[in-house]
mmCIF file of C-alpha atoms and ligand atoms in Angstrom:
data_model
loop_
_atom_site.group_PDB
_atom_site.id
_atom_site.type_symbol
_atom_site.label_atom_id
_atom_site.label_comp_id
_atom_site.label_asym_id
_atom_site.label_seq_id
_atom_site.Cartn_x
_atom_site.Cartn_y
_atom_site.Cartn_z
ATOM 1 C CA MET A 11 13.089 7.601 16.893
ATOM 2 C CA LEU A 12 10.838 5.598 15.145
ATOM 3 C CA SER A 13 6.932 4.512 17.539
ATOM 4 C CA TYR A 14 4.947 3.670 15.139
ATOM 5 C CA ARG A 15 4.384 0.136 14.906
ATOM 6 C CA HIS A 16 1.940 -1.343 11.788
ATOM 7 C CA ALA A 17 0.641 -4.166 13.884
ATOM 8 C CA PHE A 18 -1.279 -2.196 15.416
ATOM 9 C CA HIS A 19 -3.645 -0.839 13.119
ATOM 10 C CA ALA A 20 -2.856 -4.374 10.776
ATOM 11 C CA GLY A 21 -6.195 -5.214 8.535
ATOM 12 C CA ASN A 22 -7.896 -1.111 9.169
ATOM 13 C CA HIS A 23 -9.897 0.163 5.922
ATOM 14 C CA ALA A 24 -6.442 2.078 5.008
ATOM 15 C CA ASP A 25 -5.165 -1.454 4.796
ATOM 16 C CA VAL A 26 -7.781 -3.106 2.662
ATOM 17 C CA LEU A 27 -7.419 -0.527 0.012
ATOM 18 C CA LYS A 28 -3.770 -0.060 0.628
ATOM 19 C CA HIS A 29 -3.384 -4.104 -0.129
ATOM 20 C CA LEU A 30 -6.652 -4.118 -2.875
ATOM 21 C CA VAL A 31 -4.344 -1.566 -5.031
ATOM 22 C CA LEU A 32 -1.365 -3.104 -5.030
ATOM 23 C CA MET A 33 -2.780 -6.845 -5.294
ATOM 24 C CA LEU A 34 -4.062 -5.075 -8.624
ATOM 25 C CA CYS A 35 -1.398 -3.758 -9.882
ATOM 26 C CA LEU A 36 0.716 -6.013 -9.382
ATOM 27 C CA GLN A 37 -2.203 -8.474 -11.234
ATOM 28 C CA TYR A 38 -1.236 -6.619 -14.343
ATOM 29 C CA MET A 39 2.588 -6.481 -13.588
ATOM 30 C CA ASN A 40 1.926 -10.371 -13.955
ATOM 31 C CA LYS A 41 0.422 -10.052 -17.159
ATOM 32 C CA LYS A 42 3.485 -8.955 -19.777
ATOM 33 C CA ASP A 43 6.511 -11.836 -19.672
ATOM 34 C CA LYS A 44 9.335 -9.592 -18.542
ATOM 35 C CA PRO A 45 10.569 -9.773 -14.966
ATOM 36 C CA TYR A 46 9.957 -6.584 -13.185
ATOM 37 C CA THR A 47 11.511 -5.343 -9.338
ATOM 38 C CA VAL A 48 9.147 -3.845 -6.383
ATOM 39 C CA ILE A 49 10.568 -1.584 -4.078
ATOM 40 C CA ASP A 50 8.187 -1.309 -0.899
ATOM 41 C CA THR A 51 10.392 1.622 0.657
ATOM 42 C CA HIS A 52 8.637 1.091 3.852
ATOM 43 C CA ALA A 53 7.902 -2.284 4.733
ATOM 44 C CA GLY A 54 6.712 -2.914 8.745
ATOM 45 C CA ALA A 55 6.757 -6.338 9.837
ATOM 46 C CA GLY A 56 5.191 -8.483 6.077
ATOM 47 C CA LEU A 57 3.073 -9.999 8.645
ATOM 48 C CA TYR A 58 0.120 -9.682 11.483
ATOM 49 C CA ALA A 59 -1.773 -11.999 13.722
ATOM 50 C CA LEU A 60 -4.189 -10.391 14.596
ATOM 51 C CA ASP A 61 -4.458 -12.272 18.015
ATOM 52 C CA SER A 62 -2.429 -9.970 19.034
ATOM 53 C CA LYS A 63 -1.452 -8.557 21.521
ATOM 54 C CA GLN A 64 -1.388 -4.780 19.669
ATOM 55 C CA ALA A 65 -3.770 -6.229 17.156
ATOM 56 C CA LYS A 66 -6.510 -6.763 19.915
ATOM 57 C CA LEU A 67 -5.343 -3.864 21.457
ATOM 58 C CA THR A 68 -6.599 -0.965 19.349
ATOM 59 C CA GLY A 69 -9.392 -3.923 16.977
ATOM 60 C CA GLU A 70 -9.146 -2.365 14.123
ATOM 61 C CA TYR A 71 -8.955 -4.624 11.408
ATOM 62 C CA ILE A 72 -12.327 -5.262 13.438
ATOM 63 C CA ASN A 73 -14.316 -2.534 11.443
ATOM 64 C CA GLY A 74 -11.588 -3.066 8.154
ATOM 65 C CA ILE A 75 -11.536 -6.950 7.197
ATOM 66 C CA GLY A 76 -13.413 -7.745 9.272
ATOM 67 C CA ARG A 77 -16.973 -6.759 7.910
ATOM 68 C CA LEU A 78 -15.413 -8.342 4.940
ATOM 69 C CA TRP A 79 -14.754 -12.106 5.906
ATOM 70 C CA GLY A 80 -16.572 -14.045 5.670
ATOM 71 C CA ARG A 81 -19.014 -12.012 2.260
ATOM 72 C CA THR A 82 -19.900 -14.653 -0.270
ATOM 73 C CA ASP A 83 -21.343 -11.404 -2.546
ATOM 74 C CA LEU A 84 -17.742 -9.822 -3.075
ATOM 75 C CA PRO A 85 -16.223 -7.504 -6.195
ATOM 76 C CA PRO A 86 -14.375 -9.894 -8.398
ATOM 77 C CA ALA A 87 -10.896 -8.406 -7.569
ATOM 78 C CA LEU A 88 -12.516 -7.951 -3.913
ATOM 79 C CA ALA A 89 -12.960 -11.916 -4.156
ATOM 80 C CA ASP A 90 -9.758 -12.373 -6.037
ATOM 81 C CA PHE A 91 -8.362 -10.827 -2.381
ATOM 82 C CA MET A 92 -10.100 -12.604 -0.472
ATOM 83 C CA ALA A 93 -8.585 -15.107 -2.018
ATOM 84 C CA ILE A 94 -5.220 -14.527 -1.161
ATOM 85 C CA LEU A 95 -6.039 -14.111 2.625
ATOM 86 C CA HIS A 96 -7.571 -17.504 2.976
ATOM 87 C CA THR A 97 -4.887 -18.776 1.681
ATOM 88 C CA LEU A 98 -2.735 -17.265 4.224
ATOM 89 C CA ASN A 99 -5.057 -18.505 6.096
ATOM 90 C CA GLN A 100 -5.040 -21.963 5.572
ATOM 91 C CA GLY A 101 -8.985 -22.182 4.655
ATOM 92 C CA ARG A 102 -9.020 -21.157 8.289
ATOM 93 C CA ALA A 103 -11.269 -18.043 10.572
ATOM 94 C CA LEU A 104 -9.569 -15.033 9.409
ATOM 95 C CA HIS A 105 -5.944 -15.083 12.307
ATOM 96 C CA HIS A 106 -3.618 -13.465 9.404
ATOM 97 C CA TYR A 107 -3.547 -10.279 7.727
ATOM 98 C CA PRO A 108 -0.678 -9.734 5.110
ATOM 99 C CA GLY A 109 2.136 -7.162 5.076
ATOM 100 C CA SER A 110 2.631 -5.121 1.900
ATOM 101 C CA PRO A 111 6.035 -7.759 1.629
ATOM 102 C CA TRP A 112 4.093 -10.915 2.060
ATOM 103 C CA LEU A 113 1.113 -9.703 -0.178
ATOM 104 C CA ILE A 114 4.720 -8.572 -2.755
ATOM 105 C CA ASP A 115 6.470 -12.116 -2.274
ATOM 106 C CA HIS A 116 2.318 -14.177 -2.621
ATOM 107 C CA ILE A 117 1.757 -11.933 -6.312
ATOM 108 C CA ALA A 118 5.121 -11.259 -7.485
ATOM 109 C CA ARG A 119 6.945 -14.458 -9.908
ATOM 110 C CA PRO A 120 10.063 -16.382 -8.937
ATOM 111 C CA ILE A 121 11.742 -13.867 -12.466
ATOM 112 C CA ASP A 122 10.864 -11.012 -10.435
ATOM 113 C CA ARG A 123 13.314 -9.538 -7.656
ATOM 114 C CA ILE A 124 11.367 -8.042 -4.371
ATOM 115 C CA ARG A 125 13.541 -4.974 -2.297
ATOM 116 C CA LEU A 126 12.298 -4.268 1.081
ATOM 117 C CA CYS A 127 13.356 -1.500 3.675
ATOM 118 C CA GLU A 128 12.271 -1.525 6.970
ATOM 119 C CA LEU A 129 13.810 0.787 9.674
ATOM 120 C CA HIS A 130 12.369 -0.217 12.925
ATOM 121 C CA PRO A 131 14.063 -3.047 14.630
ATOM 122 C CA THR A 132 11.948 -4.539 15.920
ATOM 123 C CA ASP A 133 9.877 -4.943 13.233
ATOM 124 C CA PHE A 134 12.745 -5.301 10.478
ATOM 125 C CA ALA A 135 14.005 -8.395 12.971
ATOM 126 C CA LEU A 136 10.260 -10.221 12.371
ATOM 127 C CA LEU A 137 10.057 -8.592 8.331
ATOM 128 C CA ARG A 138 14.420 -11.111 7.975
ATOM 129 C CA ARG A 139 13.417 -14.013 9.259
ATOM 130 C CA GLN A 140 10.182 -14.175 7.416
ATOM 131 C CA PHE A 141 12.145 -13.477 4.332
ATOM 132 C CA LYS A 142 15.225 -15.388 5.641
ATOM 133 C CA ASN A 143 15.286 -18.732 3.467
ATOM 134 C CA GLN A 144 15.226 -16.291 -0.250
ATOM 135 C CA ASP A 145 18.671 -14.731 -0.408
ATOM 136 C CA ARG A 146 18.382 -13.967 -4.685
ATOM 137 C CA ARG A 147 14.703 -12.654 -5.573
ATOM 138 C CA VAL A 148 14.216 -10.611 -1.715
ATOM 139 C CA MET A 149 16.422 -7.873 -0.656
ATOM 140 C CA VAL A 150 15.521 -7.117 2.789
ATOM 141 C CA ASP A 151 17.092 -3.459 4.011
ATOM 142 C CA GLN A 152 17.157 -1.729 7.647
ATOM 143 C CA ALA A 153 17.576 1.560 5.918
ATOM 144 C CA ASP A 154 15.722 4.516 5.244
ATOM 145 C CA GLY A 155 13.487 3.850 1.992
ATOM 146 C CA PHE A 156 13.589 7.090 0.502
ATOM 147 C CA GLU A 157 17.394 6.633 0.445
ATOM 148 C CA VAL A 158 17.654 3.428 -0.733
ATOM 149 C CA LEU A 159 15.305 4.625 -4.252
ATOM 150 C CA LYS A 160 16.945 7.625 -5.116
ATOM 151 C CA ALA A 161 19.803 4.442 -6.382
ATOM 152 C CA ALA A 162 17.477 1.508 -7.220
ATOM 153 C CA LEU A 163 15.565 3.701 -10.275
ATOM 154 C CA PRO A 164 16.113 2.685 -12.812
ATOM 155 C CA PRO A 165 16.137 -0.949 -11.711
ATOM 156 C CA PRO A 166 17.949 -2.759 -13.971
ATOM 157 C CA SER A 167 14.446 -5.272 -14.580
ATOM 158 C CA ARG A 168 13.068 -1.719 -16.661
ATOM 159 C CA ARG A 169 10.241 -2.309 -15.177
ATOM 160 C CA ALA A 170 8.944 -1.794 -12.038
ATOM 161 C CA LEU A 171 6.138 -0.689 -8.988
ATOM 162 C CA VAL A 172 7.568 1.173 -6.081
ATOM 163 C CA LEU A 173 5.433 1.128 -3.145
ATOM 164 C CA ILE A 174 5.609 4.217 -0.816
ATOM 165 C CA ASP A 175 3.601 3.555 2.854
ATOM 166 C CA PRO A 176 5.072 5.691 5.558
ATOM 167 C CA SER A 177 3.269 6.186 8.999
ATOM 168 C CA TYR A 178 3.829 9.813 8.564
ATOM 169 C CA GLU A 179 4.150 10.385 12.602
ATOM 170 C CA ILE A 180 6.848 12.414 11.243
ATOM 171 C CA ARG A 181 5.914 15.904 9.444
ATOM 172 C CA SER A 182 8.992 15.467 7.006
ATOM 173 C CA ASP A 183 7.869 12.177 5.635
ATOM 174 C CA TYR A 184 5.255 14.356 3.803
ATOM 175 C CA MET A 185 7.965 16.703 1.989
ATOM 176 C CA LYS A 186 10.073 13.185 0.941
ATOM 177 C CA VAL A 187 7.314 12.187 -0.490
ATOM 178 C CA VAL A 188 7.382 14.391 -3.175
ATOM 179 C CA ALA A 189 10.336 14.804 -3.160
ATOM 180 C CA ALA A 190 11.206 11.153 -3.987
ATOM 181 C CA ILE A 191 8.285 10.809 -7.118
ATOM 182 C CA LYS A 192 9.477 14.127 -7.921
ATOM 183 C CA ASP A 193 13.081 12.478 -8.659
ATOM 184 C CA GLY A 194 11.488 8.849 -9.045
ATOM 185 C CA LEU A 195 9.919 10.554 -12.420
ATOM 186 C CA LYS A 196 13.656 11.454 -13.324
ATOM 187 C CA ARG A 197 15.276 8.081 -12.796
ATOM 188 C CA PHE A 198 12.929 6.467 -14.358
ATOM 189 C CA ALA A 199 9.017 7.850 -16.133
ATOM 190 C CA THR A 200 7.402 4.929 -16.693
ATOM 191 C CA GLY A 201 7.484 3.502 -13.167
ATOM 192 C CA THR A 202 4.851 2.864 -11.009
ATOM 193 C CA PHE A 203 4.633 4.509 -8.158
ATOM 194 C CA LEU A 204 1.730 4.225 -5.228
ATOM 195 C CA VAL A 205 1.765 6.827 -2.681
ATOM 196 C CA TRP A 206 -0.527 5.785 0.315
ATOM 197 C CA HIS A 207 -1.624 8.729 2.544
ATOM 198 C CA PRO A 208 -3.864 9.110 5.295
ATOM 199 C CA PHE A 209 -6.572 12.191 5.583
ATOM 200 C CA LEU A 210 -6.625 13.342 9.250
ATOM 201 C CA PRO A 211 -7.723 16.749 10.625
ATOM 202 C CA THR A 212 -3.701 18.191 9.483
ATOM 203 C CA LEU A 213 -2.308 20.710 6.547
ATOM 204 C CA ASP A 214 -0.178 18.386 5.717
ATOM 205 C CA ALA A 215 -2.357 15.181 5.600
ATOM 206 C CA ASN A 216 -4.680 18.336 4.165
ATOM 207 C CA GLN A 217 -2.353 19.911 1.292
ATOM 208 C CA LEU A 218 -0.147 15.887 0.320
ATOM 209 C CA PRO A 219 -3.097 14.849 -3.071
ATOM 210 C CA GLU A 220 -2.407 17.967 -4.904
ATOM 211 C CA LYS A 221 1.462 17.926 -4.121
ATOM 212 C CA LEU A 222 0.894 14.660 -5.437
ATOM 213 C CA LYS A 223 -0.310 15.822 -8.410
ATOM 214 C CA LYS A 224 1.272 18.404 -9.177
ATOM 215 C CA ALA A 225 5.032 16.202 -9.044
ATOM 216 C CA GLY A 226 5.032 16.128 -12.418
ATOM 217 C CA ALA A 227 2.841 12.899 -13.617
ATOM 218 C CA ALA A 228 1.442 12.573 -16.693
ATOM 219 C CA HIS A 229 -0.660 10.104 -16.290
ATOM 220 C CA TRP A 230 -2.075 9.035 -13.014
ATOM 221 C CA LEU A 231 -4.967 7.186 -10.702
ATOM 222 C CA HIS A 232 -5.902 8.821 -6.880
ATOM 223 C CA ALA A 233 -8.785 6.872 -5.030
ATOM 224 C CA THR A 234 -9.679 7.071 -1.522
ATOM 225 C CA LEU A 235 -12.003 5.412 0.991
ATOM 226 C CA ASN A 236 -13.465 8.097 4.066
ATOM 227 C CA VAL A 237 -15.242 5.705 5.870
ATOM 228 C CA CYS A 238 -16.604 8.597 8.450
ATOM 229 C CA ALA A 239 -16.862 12.592 7.986
ATOM 230 C CA PRO A 240 -14.181 14.141 9.683
ATOM 231 C CA ALA A 241 -13.120 13.729 13.811
ATOM 232 C CA THR A 242 -13.185 17.582 15.101
ATOM 233 C CA GLN A 243 -10.923 17.442 17.915
ATOM 234 C CA GLY A 244 -7.987 14.974 17.865
ATOM 235 C CA HIS A 245 -6.296 13.677 14.855
ATOM 236 C CA GLY A 246 -8.296 10.584 14.276
ATOM 237 C CA MET A 247 -7.755 8.708 11.169
ATOM 238 C CA HIS A 248 -10.837 9.641 9.252
ATOM 239 C CA GLY A 249 -9.877 7.337 5.763
ATOM 240 C CA SER A 250 -7.153 7.022 3.357
ATOM 241 C CA GLY A 251 -6.209 7.092 -0.297
ATOM 242 C CA MET A 252 -4.394 5.041 -2.309
ATOM 243 C CA PHE A 253 -2.069 7.682 -5.784
ATOM 244 C CA VAL A 254 -1.120 5.499 -8.090
ATOM 245 C CA ILE A 255 1.403 7.195 -10.709
ATOM 246 C CA ASN A 256 1.669 5.730 -14.858
ATOM 247 C CA PRO A 257 -1.372 2.646 -13.398
ATOM 248 C CA PRO A 258 -3.131 0.000 -14.816
ATOM 249 C CA TRP A 259 -5.475 1.028 -17.851
ATOM 250 C CA THR A 260 -7.683 -1.560 -16.304
ATOM 251 C CA LEU A 261 -7.490 -0.158 -12.171
ATOM 252 C CA ALA A 262 -10.191 1.942 -12.152
ATOM 253 C CA ALA A 263 -12.627 0.146 -13.768
ATOM 254 C CA ALA A 264 -11.631 -1.854 -10.823
ATOM 255 C CA LEU A 265 -11.911 0.090 -8.210
ATOM 256 C CA GLU A 266 -14.634 1.385 -9.624
ATOM 257 C CA ALA A 267 -16.667 -2.086 -9.314
ATOM 258 C CA SER A 268 -14.891 -2.583 -5.276
ATOM 259 C CA LEU A 269 -15.317 0.662 -4.235
ATOM 260 C CA PRO A 270 -18.981 1.032 -3.572
ATOM 261 C CA TYR A 271 -19.109 -2.671 -1.761
ATOM 262 C CA ILE A 272 -16.508 -1.708 0.077
ATOM 263 C CA ILE A 273 -17.818 1.389 1.502
ATOM 264 C CA GLN A 274 -21.133 0.045 2.480
ATOM 265 C CA ALA A 275 -19.736 -2.429 3.933
ATOM 266 C CA LEU A 276 -16.842 -0.156 6.377
ATOM 267 C CA ALA A 277 -19.104 2.797 6.578
ATOM 268 C CA LEU A 278 -18.303 4.693 9.955
ATOM 269 C CA ASP A 279 -21.610 7.123 9.696
ATOM 270 C CA GLU A 280 -23.164 9.265 6.608
ATOM 271 C CA ARG A 281 -20.623 10.570 5.694
ATOM 272 C CA ALA A 282 -18.904 8.051 4.017
ATOM 273 C CA THR A 283 -17.502 7.937 1.090
ATOM 274 C CA TRP A 284 -15.431 7.028 -1.813
ATOM 275 C CA HIS A 285 -14.003 8.722 -4.995
ATOM 276 C CA ILE A 286 -11.430 7.702 -8.080
ATOM 277 C CA ASP A 287 -9.882 11.060 -9.800
ATOM 278 C CA GLN A 288 -7.602 10.654 -12.202
ATOM 279 C CA LEU A 289 -5.142 12.463 -15.100
ATOM 280 C CA GLU A 290 -3.931 10.627 -18.373
ATOM 281 C CA GLN A 291 -2.194 13.095 -21.276
ATOM 282 C CA LYS A 292 -1.675 12.407 -24.362
ATOM 283 C CA ASN A 293 2.641 10.615 -24.496
ATOM 284 C CA SER A 294 1.986 8.947 -21.423
ATOM 285 C CA ALA A 295 3.885 6.157 -21.370
ATOM 286 C CA GLN A 296 4.574 2.365 -18.852
ATOM 287 C CA ALA A 297 6.652 0.054 -19.190
HETATM 288 C C1 SAM B 278 2.906 1.648 7.345
HETATM 289 S S1 SAM B 278 4.036 1.003 7.816
HETATM 290 C C2 SAM B 278 4.425 -0.580 6.527
HETATM 291 C C3 SAM B 278 3.213 -0.916 6.216
HETATM 292 C C4 SAM B 278 3.336 -2.048 5.422
HETATM 293 N N1 SAM B 278 4.009 -0.893 4.309
HETATM 294 C C5 SAM B 278 2.203 -3.294 5.457
HETATM 295 O O1 SAM B 278 1.880 -1.851 4.121
HETATM 296 O O2 SAM B 278 2.186 -3.751 5.638
HETATM 297 C C6 SAM B 278 6.023 2.336 7.281
HETATM 298 C C7 SAM B 278 6.789 1.554 8.040
HETATM 299 O O3 SAM B 278 8.066 2.743 8.103
HETATM 300 C C8 SAM B 278 8.591 2.023 8.794
HETATM 301 N N2 SAM B 278 9.946 3.726 8.335
HETATM 302 C C9 SAM B 278 9.784 4.663 9.033
HETATM 303 N N3 SAM B 278 10.865 5.562 8.249
HETATM 304 C C10 SAM B 278 10.828 4.555 7.985
HETATM 305 C C11 SAM B 278 12.304 5.440 6.897
HETATM 306 N N4 SAM B 278 12.708 6.118 6.123
HETATM 307 N N5 SAM B 278 12.611 4.244 5.670
HETATM 308 C C12 SAM B 278 11.988 2.380 5.891
HETATM 309 N N6 SAM B 278 11.142 2.533 7.032
HETATM 310 C C13 SAM B 278 11.250 3.655 7.879
HETATM 311 C C14 SAM B 278 8.496 2.206 9.786
HETATM 312 O O4 SAM B 278 8.610 2.114 10.789
HETATM 313 C C15 SAM B 278 7.152 1.370 10.420
HETATM 314 O O5 SAM B 278 6.814 -0.225 10.177
#
């Protein structure tokens, strides 16, 4: 039984990192005319109201996107992201925050195809309602994203971006993410794969980045943002990372210009840090 609802967390520091990286990768995909497919294996509800009772209960967005909203000195990639948020909020105050499906739909072109998977019945219903008028371009499945991915790769378009963004509320998600990447690379070595992961005081969470680095990709980038020191007790998330396989060559520079700014704005204590790590072996490929 799934209990996680992204509405409680929309717009927090982890979403800012995740969605900035997602935007940059999609913008790069748009530079070539050839159509591509986006597969969002863990889509959530698609779009979030920041005045909902869930968002108000945690207030997580206040220390996330709330600290960046209204700033006028943003680095270029963040300014692009903020412009998208202004479009979503129709130039008014910050009321809505995009989920990955809204962002993908907004940036991908009419020729591209989008596949969204969500298992939670309530969030699936919200997601389906959001895309009810887009039968051909956007496919919305109430299905296990890990299973859908196996069948969907390689895509007919031979160009694809895969976002794997579980809540990790089920411990087996850690193992499934690594298996999905290994299998995905076998089926479609040139795909761009994005994995979001949390920094939590647990062994599974700490080991995941190393497992992803050893999954067999010849070219990857790992960007992390820690907003405070790890909790000594409890399960608080002190940061998160985005692991990108076959990243755009422009991604590292864009993040190097953005992450120092973000960490300065979002830091909760003096232990806040950002980091970018990458591997680029000869003969790696990108569609
Ligand atoms: C972190 S949230 C997704 C947030 C979303 N990607 C975004 O950026 O806006 C994870 C979602 O995955 C859903 N979920 C959990 N296990 C799943 C699975 N095996 N397949 C598809 N969805 C799943 C949860 O119900 C939850 O809505």
